[in-house]
Coordinates of C-alpha atoms in Angstrom, one line a residue:
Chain L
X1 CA 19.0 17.0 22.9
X2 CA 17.9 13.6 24.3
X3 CA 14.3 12.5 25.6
X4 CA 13.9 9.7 27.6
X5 CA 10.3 8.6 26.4
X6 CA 8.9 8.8 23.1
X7 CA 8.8 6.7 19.5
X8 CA 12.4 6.1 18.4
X9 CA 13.1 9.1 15.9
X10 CA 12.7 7.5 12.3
X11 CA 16.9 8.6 12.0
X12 CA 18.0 6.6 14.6
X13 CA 15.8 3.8 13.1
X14 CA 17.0 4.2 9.6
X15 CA 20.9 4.4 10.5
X16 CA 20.2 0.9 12.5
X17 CA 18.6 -0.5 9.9
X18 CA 21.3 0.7 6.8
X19 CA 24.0 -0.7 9.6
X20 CA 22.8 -4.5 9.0
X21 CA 21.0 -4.1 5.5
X22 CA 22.8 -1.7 3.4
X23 CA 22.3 1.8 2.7
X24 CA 19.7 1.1 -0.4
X25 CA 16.3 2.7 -1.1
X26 CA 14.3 0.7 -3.4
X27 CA 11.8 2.7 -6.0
X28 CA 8.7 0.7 -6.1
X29 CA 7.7 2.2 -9.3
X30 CA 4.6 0.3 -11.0
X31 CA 4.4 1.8 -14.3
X32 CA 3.0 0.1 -16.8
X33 CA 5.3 -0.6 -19.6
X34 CA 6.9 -2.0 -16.1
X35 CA 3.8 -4.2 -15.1
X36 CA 4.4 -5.2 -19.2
X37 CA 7.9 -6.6 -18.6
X38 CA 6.7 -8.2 -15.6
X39 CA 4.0 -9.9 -17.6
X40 CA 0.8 -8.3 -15.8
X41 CA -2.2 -6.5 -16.4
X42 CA -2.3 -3.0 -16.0
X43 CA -4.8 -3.1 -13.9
X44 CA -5.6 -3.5 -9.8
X45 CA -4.3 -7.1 -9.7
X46 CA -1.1 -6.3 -11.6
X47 CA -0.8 -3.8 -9.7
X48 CA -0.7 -5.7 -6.4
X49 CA 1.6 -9.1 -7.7
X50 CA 4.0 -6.6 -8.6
X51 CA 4.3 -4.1 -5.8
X52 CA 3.8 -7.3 -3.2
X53 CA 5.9 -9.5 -5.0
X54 CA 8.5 -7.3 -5.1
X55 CA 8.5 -7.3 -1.2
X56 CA 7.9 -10.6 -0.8
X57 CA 11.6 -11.3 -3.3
X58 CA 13.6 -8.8 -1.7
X59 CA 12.0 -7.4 1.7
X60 CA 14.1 -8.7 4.1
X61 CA 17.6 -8.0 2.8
X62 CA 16.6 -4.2 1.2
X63 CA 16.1 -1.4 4.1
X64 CA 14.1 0.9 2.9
X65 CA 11.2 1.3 0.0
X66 CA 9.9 3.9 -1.8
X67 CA 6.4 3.5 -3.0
X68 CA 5.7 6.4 -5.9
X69 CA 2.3 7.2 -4.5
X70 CA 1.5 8.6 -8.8
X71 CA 1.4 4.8 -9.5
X72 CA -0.8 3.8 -6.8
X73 CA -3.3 7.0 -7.1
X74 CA -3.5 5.9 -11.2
X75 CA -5.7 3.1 -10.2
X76 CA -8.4 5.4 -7.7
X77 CA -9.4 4.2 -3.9
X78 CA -8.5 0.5 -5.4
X79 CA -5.1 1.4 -6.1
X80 CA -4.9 3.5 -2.8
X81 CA -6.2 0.5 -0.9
X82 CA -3.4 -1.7 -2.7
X83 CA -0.7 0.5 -1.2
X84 CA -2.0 0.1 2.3
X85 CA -1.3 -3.7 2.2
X86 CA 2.3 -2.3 0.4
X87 CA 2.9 -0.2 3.6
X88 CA 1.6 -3.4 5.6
X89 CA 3.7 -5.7 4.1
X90 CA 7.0 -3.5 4.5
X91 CA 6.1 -2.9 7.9
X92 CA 6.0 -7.0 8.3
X93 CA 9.6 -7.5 6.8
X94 CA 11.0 -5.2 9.1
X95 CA 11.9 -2.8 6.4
X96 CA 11.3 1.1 6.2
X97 CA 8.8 3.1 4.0
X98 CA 9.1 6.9 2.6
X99 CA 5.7 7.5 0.8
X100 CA 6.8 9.7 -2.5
X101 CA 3.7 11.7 -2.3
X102 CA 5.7 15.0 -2.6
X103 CA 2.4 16.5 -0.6
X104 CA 3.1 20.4 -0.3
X105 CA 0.1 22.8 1.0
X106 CA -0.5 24.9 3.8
X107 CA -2.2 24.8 7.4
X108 CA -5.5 22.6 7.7
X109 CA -4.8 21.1 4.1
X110 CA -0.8 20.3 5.4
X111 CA -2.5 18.5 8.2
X112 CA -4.7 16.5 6.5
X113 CA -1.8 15.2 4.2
X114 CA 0.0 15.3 7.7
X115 CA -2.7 12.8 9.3
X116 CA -2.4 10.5 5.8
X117 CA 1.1 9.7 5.9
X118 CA 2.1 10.4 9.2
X119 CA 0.0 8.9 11.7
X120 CA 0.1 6.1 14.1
X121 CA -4.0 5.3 13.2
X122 CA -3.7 6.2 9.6
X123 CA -4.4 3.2 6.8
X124 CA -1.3 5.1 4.7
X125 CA 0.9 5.6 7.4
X126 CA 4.7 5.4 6.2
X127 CA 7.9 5.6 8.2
X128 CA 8.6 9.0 6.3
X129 CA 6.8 10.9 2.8
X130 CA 8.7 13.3 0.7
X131 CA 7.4 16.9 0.5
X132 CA 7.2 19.7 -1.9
X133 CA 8.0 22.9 -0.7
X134 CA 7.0 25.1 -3.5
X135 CA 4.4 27.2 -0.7
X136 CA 7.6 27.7 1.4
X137 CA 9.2 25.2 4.2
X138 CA 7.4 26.5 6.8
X139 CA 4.1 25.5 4.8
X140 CA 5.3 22.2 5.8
X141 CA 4.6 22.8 9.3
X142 CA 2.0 20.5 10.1
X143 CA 4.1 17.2 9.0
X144 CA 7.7 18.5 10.3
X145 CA 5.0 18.3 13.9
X146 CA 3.9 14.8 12.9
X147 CA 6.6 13.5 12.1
X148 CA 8.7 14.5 15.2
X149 CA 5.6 13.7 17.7
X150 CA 5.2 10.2 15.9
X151 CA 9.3 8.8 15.3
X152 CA 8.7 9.0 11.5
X153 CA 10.4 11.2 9.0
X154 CA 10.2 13.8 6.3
X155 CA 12.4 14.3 2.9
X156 CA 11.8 17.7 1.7
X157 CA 12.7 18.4 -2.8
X158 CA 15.5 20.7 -2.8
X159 CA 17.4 19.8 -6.0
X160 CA 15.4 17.3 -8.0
X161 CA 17.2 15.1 -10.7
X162 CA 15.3 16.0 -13.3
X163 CA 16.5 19.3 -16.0
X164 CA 13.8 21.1 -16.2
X165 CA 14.0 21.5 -11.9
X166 CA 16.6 24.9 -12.1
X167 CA 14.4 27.5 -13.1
X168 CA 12.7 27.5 -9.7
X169 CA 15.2 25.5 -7.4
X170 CA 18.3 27.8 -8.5
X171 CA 16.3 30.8 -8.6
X172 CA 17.7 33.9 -5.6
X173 CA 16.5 34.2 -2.9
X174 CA 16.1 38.0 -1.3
X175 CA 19.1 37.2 0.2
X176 CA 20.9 35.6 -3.0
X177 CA 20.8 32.5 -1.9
X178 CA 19.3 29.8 -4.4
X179 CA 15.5 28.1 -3.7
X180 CA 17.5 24.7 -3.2
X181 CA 20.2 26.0 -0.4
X182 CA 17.3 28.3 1.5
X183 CA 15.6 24.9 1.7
X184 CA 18.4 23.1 2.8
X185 CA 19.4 25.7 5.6
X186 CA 15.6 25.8 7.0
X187 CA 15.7 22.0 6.9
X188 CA 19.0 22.1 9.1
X189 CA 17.5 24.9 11.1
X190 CA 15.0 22.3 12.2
X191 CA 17.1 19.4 12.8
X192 CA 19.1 21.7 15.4
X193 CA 16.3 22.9 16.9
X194 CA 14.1 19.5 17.7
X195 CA 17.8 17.5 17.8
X196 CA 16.0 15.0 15.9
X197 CA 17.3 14.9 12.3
X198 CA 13.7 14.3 11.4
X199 CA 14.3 16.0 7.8
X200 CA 15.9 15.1 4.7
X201 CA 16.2 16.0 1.9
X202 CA 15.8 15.1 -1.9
X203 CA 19.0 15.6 -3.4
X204 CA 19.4 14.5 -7.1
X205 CA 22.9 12.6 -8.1
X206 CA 22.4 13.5 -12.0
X207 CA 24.0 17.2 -11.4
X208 CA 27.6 17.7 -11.8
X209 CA 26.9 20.9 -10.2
X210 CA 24.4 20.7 -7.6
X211 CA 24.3 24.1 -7.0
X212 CA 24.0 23.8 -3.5
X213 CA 26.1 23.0 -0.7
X214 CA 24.6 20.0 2.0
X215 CA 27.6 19.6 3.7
X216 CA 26.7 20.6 6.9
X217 CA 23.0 18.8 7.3
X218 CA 22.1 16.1 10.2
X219 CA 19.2 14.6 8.4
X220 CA 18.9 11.8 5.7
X221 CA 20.2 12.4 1.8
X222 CA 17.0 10.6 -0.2
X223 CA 19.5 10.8 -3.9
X224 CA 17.5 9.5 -6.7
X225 CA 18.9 9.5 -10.2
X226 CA 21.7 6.7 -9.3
X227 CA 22.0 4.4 -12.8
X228 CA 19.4 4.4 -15.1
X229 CA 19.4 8.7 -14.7
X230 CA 23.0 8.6 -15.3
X231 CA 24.1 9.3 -11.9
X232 CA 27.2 7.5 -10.3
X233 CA 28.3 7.1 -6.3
X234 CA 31.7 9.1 -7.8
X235 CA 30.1 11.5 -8.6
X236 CA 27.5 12.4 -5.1
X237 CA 31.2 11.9 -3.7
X238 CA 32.0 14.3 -5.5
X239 CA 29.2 16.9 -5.6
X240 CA 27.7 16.4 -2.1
X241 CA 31.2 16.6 0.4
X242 CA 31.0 15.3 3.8
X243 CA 27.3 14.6 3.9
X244 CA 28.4 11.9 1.4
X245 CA 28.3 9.9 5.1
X246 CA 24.5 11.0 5.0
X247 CA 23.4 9.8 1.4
X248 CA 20.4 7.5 0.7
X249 CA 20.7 6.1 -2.9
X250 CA 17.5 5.2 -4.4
X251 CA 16.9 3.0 -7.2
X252 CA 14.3 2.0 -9.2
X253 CA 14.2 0.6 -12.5
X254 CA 17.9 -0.6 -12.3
X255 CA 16.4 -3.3 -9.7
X256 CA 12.6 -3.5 -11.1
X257 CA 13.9 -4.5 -14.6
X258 CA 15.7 -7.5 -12.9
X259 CA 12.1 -8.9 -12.3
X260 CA 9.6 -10.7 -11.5
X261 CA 12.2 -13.4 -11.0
X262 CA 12.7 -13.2 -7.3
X263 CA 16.6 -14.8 -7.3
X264 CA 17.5 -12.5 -10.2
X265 CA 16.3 -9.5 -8.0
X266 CA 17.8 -10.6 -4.9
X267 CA 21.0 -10.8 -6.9
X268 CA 20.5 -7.4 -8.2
X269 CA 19.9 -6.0 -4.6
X270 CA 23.2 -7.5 -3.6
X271 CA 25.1 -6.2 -6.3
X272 CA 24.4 -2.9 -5.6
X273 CA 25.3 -3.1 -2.1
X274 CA 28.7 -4.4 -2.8
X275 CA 29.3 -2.6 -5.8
Chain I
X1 CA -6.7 27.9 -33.7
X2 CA -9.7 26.2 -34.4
X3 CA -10.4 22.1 -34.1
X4 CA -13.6 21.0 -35.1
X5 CA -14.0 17.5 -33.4
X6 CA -12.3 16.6 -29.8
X7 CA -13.9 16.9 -26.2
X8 CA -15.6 20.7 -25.4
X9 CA -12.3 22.5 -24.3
X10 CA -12.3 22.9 -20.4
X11 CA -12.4 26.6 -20.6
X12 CA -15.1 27.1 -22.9
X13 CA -16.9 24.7 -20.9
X14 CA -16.6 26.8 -17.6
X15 CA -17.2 30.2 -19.0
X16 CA -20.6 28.6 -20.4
X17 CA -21.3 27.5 -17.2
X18 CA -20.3 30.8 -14.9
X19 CA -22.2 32.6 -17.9
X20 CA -25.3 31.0 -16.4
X21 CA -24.5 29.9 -12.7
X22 CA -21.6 32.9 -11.7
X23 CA -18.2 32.4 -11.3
X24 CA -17.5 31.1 -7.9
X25 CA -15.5 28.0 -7.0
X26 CA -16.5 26.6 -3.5
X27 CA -14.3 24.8 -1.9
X28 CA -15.1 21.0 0.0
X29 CA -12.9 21.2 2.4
X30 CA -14.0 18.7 5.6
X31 CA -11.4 19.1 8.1
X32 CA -12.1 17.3 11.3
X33 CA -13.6 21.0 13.0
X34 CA -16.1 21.4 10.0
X35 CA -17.2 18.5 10.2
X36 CA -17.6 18.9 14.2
X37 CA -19.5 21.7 13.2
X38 CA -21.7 20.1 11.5
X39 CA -22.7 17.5 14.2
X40 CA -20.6 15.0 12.3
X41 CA -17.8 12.3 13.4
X42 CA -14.4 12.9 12.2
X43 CA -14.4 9.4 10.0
X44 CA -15.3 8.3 6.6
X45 CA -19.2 8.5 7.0
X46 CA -18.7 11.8 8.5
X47 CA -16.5 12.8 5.6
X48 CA -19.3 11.1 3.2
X49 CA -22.5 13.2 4.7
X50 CA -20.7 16.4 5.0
X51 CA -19.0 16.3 1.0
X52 CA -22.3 15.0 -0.7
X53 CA -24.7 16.7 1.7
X54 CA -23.0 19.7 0.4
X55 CA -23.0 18.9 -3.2
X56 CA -26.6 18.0 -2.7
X57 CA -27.5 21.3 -1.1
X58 CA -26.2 23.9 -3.9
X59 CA -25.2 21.7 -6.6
X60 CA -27.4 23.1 -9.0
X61 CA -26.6 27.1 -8.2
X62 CA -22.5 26.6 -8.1
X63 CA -20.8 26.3 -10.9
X64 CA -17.6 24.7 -9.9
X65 CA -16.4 22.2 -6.7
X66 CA -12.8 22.0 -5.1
X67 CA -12.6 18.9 -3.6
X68 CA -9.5 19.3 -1.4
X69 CA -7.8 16.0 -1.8
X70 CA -5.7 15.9 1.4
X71 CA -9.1 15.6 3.2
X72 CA -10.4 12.5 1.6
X73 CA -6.7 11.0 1.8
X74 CA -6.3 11.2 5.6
X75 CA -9.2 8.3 5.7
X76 CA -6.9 6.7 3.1
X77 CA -8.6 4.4 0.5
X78 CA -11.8 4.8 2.0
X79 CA -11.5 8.6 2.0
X80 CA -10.6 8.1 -1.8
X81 CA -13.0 5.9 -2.5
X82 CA -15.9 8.8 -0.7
X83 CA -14.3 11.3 -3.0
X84 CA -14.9 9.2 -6.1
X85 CA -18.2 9.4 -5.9
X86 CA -18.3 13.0 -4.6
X87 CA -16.7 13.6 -7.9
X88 CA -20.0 11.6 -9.4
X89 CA -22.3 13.9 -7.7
X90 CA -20.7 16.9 -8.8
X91 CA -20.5 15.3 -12.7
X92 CA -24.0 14.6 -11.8
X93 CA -25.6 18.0 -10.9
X94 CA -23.8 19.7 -14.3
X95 CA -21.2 21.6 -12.3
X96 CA -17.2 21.3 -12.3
X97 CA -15.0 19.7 -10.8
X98 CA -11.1 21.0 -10.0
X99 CA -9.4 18.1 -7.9
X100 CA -7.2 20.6 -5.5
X101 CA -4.3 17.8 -5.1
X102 CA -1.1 19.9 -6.0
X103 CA 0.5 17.2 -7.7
X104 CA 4.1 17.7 -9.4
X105 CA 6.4 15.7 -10.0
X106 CA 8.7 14.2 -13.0
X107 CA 8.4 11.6 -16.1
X108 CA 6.2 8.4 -16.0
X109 CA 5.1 9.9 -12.6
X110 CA 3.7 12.9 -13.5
X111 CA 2.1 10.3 -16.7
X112 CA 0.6 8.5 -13.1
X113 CA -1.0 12.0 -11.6
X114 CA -2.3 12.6 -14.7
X115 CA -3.8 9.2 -15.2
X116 CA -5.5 9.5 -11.7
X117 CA -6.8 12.7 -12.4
X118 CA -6.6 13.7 -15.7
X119 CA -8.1 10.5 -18.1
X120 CA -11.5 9.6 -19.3
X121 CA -11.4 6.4 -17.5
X122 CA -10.5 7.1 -14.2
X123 CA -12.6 6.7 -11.2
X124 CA -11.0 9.8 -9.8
X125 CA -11.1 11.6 -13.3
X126 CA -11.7 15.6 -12.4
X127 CA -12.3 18.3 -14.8
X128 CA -9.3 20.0 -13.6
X129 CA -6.1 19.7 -11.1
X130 CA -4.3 21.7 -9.3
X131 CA -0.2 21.0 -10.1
X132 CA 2.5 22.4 -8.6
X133 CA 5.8 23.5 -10.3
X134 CA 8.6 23.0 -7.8
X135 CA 10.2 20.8 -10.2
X136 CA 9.7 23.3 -13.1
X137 CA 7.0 23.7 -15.0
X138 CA 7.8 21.8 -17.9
X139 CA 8.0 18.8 -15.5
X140 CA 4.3 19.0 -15.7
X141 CA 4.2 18.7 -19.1
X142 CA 2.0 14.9 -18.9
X143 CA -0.6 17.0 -17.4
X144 CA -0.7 19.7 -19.5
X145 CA -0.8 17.2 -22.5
X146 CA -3.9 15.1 -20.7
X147 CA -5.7 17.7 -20.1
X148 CA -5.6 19.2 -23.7
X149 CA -6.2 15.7 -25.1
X150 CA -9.5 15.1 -22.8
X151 CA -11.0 18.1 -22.3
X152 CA -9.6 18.9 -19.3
X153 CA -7.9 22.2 -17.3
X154 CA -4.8 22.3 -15.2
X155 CA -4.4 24.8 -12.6
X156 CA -0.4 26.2 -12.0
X157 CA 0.4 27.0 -8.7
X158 CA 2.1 30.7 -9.1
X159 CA 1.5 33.0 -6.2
X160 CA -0.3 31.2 -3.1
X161 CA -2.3 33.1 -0.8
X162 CA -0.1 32.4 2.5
X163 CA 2.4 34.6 3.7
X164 CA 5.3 31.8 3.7
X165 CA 5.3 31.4 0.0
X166 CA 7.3 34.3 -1.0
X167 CA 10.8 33.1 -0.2
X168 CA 10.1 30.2 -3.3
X169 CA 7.9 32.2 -5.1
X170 CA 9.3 35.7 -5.3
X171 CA 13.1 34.2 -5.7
X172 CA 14.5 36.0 -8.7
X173 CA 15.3 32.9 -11.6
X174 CA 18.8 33.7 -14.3
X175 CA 16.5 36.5 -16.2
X176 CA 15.8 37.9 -12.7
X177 CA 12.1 37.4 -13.1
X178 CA 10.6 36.2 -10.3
X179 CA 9.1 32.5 -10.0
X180 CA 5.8 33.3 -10.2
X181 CA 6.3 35.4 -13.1
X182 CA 8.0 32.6 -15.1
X183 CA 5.4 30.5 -14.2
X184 CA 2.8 32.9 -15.3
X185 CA 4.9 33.3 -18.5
X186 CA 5.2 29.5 -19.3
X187 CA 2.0 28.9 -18.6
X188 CA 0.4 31.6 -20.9
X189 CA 3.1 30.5 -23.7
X190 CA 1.1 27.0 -23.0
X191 CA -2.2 28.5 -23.5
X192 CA -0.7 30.5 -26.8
X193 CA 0.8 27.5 -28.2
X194 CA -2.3 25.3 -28.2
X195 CA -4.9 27.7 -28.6
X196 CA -7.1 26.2 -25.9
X197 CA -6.2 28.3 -22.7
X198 CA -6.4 25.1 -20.4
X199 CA -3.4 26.1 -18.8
X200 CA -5.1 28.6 -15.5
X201 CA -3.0 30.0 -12.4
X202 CA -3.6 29.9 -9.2
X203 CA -3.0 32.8 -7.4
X204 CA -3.5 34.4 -3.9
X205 CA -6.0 37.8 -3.1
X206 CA -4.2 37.6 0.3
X207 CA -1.4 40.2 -1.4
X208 CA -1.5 43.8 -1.6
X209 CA 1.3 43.3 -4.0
X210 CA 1.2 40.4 -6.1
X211 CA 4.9 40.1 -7.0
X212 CA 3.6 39.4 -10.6
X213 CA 1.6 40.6 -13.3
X214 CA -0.8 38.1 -14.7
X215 CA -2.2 40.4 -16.9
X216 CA -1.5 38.9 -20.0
X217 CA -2.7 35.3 -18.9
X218 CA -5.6 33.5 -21.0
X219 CA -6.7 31.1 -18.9
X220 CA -8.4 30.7 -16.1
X221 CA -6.9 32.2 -12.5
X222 CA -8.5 30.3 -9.4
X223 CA -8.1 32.6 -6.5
X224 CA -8.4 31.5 -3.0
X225 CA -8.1 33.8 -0.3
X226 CA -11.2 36.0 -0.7
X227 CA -13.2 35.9 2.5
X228 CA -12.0 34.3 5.5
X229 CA -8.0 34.5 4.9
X230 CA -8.5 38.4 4.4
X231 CA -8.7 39.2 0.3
X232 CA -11.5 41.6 -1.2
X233 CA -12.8 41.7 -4.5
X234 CA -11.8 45.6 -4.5
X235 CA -8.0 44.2 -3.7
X236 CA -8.1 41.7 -6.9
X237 CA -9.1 44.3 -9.2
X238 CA -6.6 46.8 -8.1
X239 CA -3.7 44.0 -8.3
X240 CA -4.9 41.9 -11.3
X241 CA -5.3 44.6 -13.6
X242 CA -7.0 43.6 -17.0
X243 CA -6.8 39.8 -15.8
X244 CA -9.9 39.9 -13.4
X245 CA -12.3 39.3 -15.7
X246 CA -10.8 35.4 -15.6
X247 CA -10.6 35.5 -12.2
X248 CA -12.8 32.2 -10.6
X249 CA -12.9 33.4 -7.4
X250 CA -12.6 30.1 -4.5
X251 CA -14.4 30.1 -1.2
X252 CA -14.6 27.9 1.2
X253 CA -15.1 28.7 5.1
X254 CA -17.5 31.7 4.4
X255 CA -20.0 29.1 2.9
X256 CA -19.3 25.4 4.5
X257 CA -19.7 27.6 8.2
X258 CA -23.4 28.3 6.8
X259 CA -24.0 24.5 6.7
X260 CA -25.5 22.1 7.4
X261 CA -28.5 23.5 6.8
X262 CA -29.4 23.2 2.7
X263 CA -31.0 26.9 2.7
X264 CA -28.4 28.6 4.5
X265 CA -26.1 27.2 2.3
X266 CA -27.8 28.4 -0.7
X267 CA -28.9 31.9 0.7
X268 CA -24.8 32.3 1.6
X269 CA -24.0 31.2 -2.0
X270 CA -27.0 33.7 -3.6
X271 CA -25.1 36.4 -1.2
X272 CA -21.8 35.8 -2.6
X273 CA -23.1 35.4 -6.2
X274 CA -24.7 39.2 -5.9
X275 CA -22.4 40.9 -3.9

């Protein structure tokens, strides 16, 4: 499907971007043991040198960053207004934003997250948010809309990194088929039918056996759990087939740590890319 | 299991209150119609008269508020920073507050949600969440531990009232229970383990079968659903079985519709309160 008119879908935006800068997501995770090492307060204002800082050192050669929304949220309205200059501030350096909100609710309340993250007016707007899908995919209604109507994105959890994520993502379906590959084929059910490739997906590299099979989806891999998780590019190659092509790698703390000297994280940032 | 010193456990402090007040949870949910109804503009004064006009209005009759976070979060910070104080107000008029956010997530981020939401010093401190276990349950375990620590209740997503949730929910985990169940299960081995029954449900009256038996539960089940989306009283007894006496039963519409006038409101609360 092509349109003539209309925002430039948030895939087409991200593959141009990861052409020039690198297929890296960047984690910006301000926890504080990390505001610690960084030598702030954990407070507002640490808050802000570190998530701007880290922008400022790195923003123009990284192409995507994901602000964890937990961090920001931590601090009340104060914290949520430090995030808007975040998003502002990626927006300036011409890099991309997924929000990891992992929102997940149904009709008018889906909207309202919806209208947060995903619109042109909002003070939050990202380029994409991840999503939870524990009230079922189509829950998710509302921001699959927004984000089509509006060029951004959506990454919806299907297999998290974390252990304790099997007992409901590898759980049968009626049909037998596990949480984590239902979600997958109703996220590829919807990139066929817009032809937008609007929806990722959370994949987690720490699995030797992912238990599902994305080989065959359009949209963008979001794979956290690269490095300091344990996970290795060998082995997504290994586990996630030909979407391999289709894999986002996000990193946190094996970048944060390398701060808040801004050469030593610039020299991180490259490392990764080459490695 | 008995403690003599720590913070009022969050159960013991809601069934003193629905003791006196009833048990009904009304939801504040200000989605851009309501507030049209109301004769107010969809924007963050709008979003202020309508949440504290309502808290205002039957504060002292109602013994527990849902604040539905997605609303305040489409104004962004300013919508966070309205919801702060709504959360003052409710403090104020000696009712509770649950914080319907439906956070879940992993690690040092969960840690953040439960910060936010969770911890004696935060602006946007609740006296219960709403958490959802897509990434297990144990992956909420930061929350479950704030909230014991503090005072505080959690509320579990199990069994949501929309008809899209079944294909997560009712998936069959390695035992063949189904999600919910397991949730249910882990949840009530919470409550067992720590004696304080701050682990609560949340679960649907939308279902003429509920897929699960939450019989056995000890803590609190918020149930949305009765009213406007189509669940009776009559059909929670018959599908709760020995469990509806825990049942905090959540309305929203079939009061906010009554508004803005103070004594409809509080004549549509007295209604629900005695039927």
């Amino acid at each position: 499907m092509t349109t003539t008119d209309g925002p430039t879908p948030f895939r087409k935006r991200l593959d141009r971007l990861t052409a020039h800068r690198g297929a890296l997501c960047v984690g910006i995770d301000p926890h504080p043991p990390l505001l610690a090492r960084w030598g702030l307060r954990d407070d507002v204002d640490g808050l802000e040198h570190f998530a701007r800082g880290l922008v400022e050192a790195i923003g123009d050669r990284v192409a995507v960053f994901k602000p964890q929304v937990a961090f920001f949220e931590s601090y009340g309205a104060a914290g949520m207004a430090v995030l808007e200059r975040v998003l502002d501030d990626i927006r300036a350096v011409g890099a991309l934003s997924i929000a990891d909100a992992k929102r997940g609710d149904i009709g008018s309340t889906m909207a309202g997250y919806a209208r947060a993250w995903l619109s042109d007016g909002s003070p939050l707007r990202a380029d994409a948010m991840t999503l939870s899908p524990f009230l079922g995919f189509e829950s998710l209604r509302p921001a699959l809309d927004a984000a089509a109507a509006t060029g951004r994105g959506v990454y919806v959890l299907a297999r998290t990194s974390n252990p304790e994520g099997h007992g409901v993502q590898l759980s049968a379906d009626a049909d037998g088929r596990p949480v984590s590959q239902r979600i997958i084929d109703e996220a590829q059910a919807e990139n066929l039918r817009t032809g937008l490739d609007h929806v990722g997906l959370v994949l987690g590299a720490t699995h030797r056996d992912l238990g599902c099979d994305p080989g065959a989806v359009t949209g963008s891999l979001l794979v956290p759990g690269i490095g300091a998780q344990g996970g290795t590019m060998d082995g997504v190659r290994a586990s996630f087939g030909p979407a391999v092509a289709r894999v986002l790698p996000s990193v946190s703390r094996d970048v944060l740590n390398a701060g808040p000297d801004a050469a030593a994280l610039a020299e991180r940032v490259t490392r990764l890319l080459t490695s």
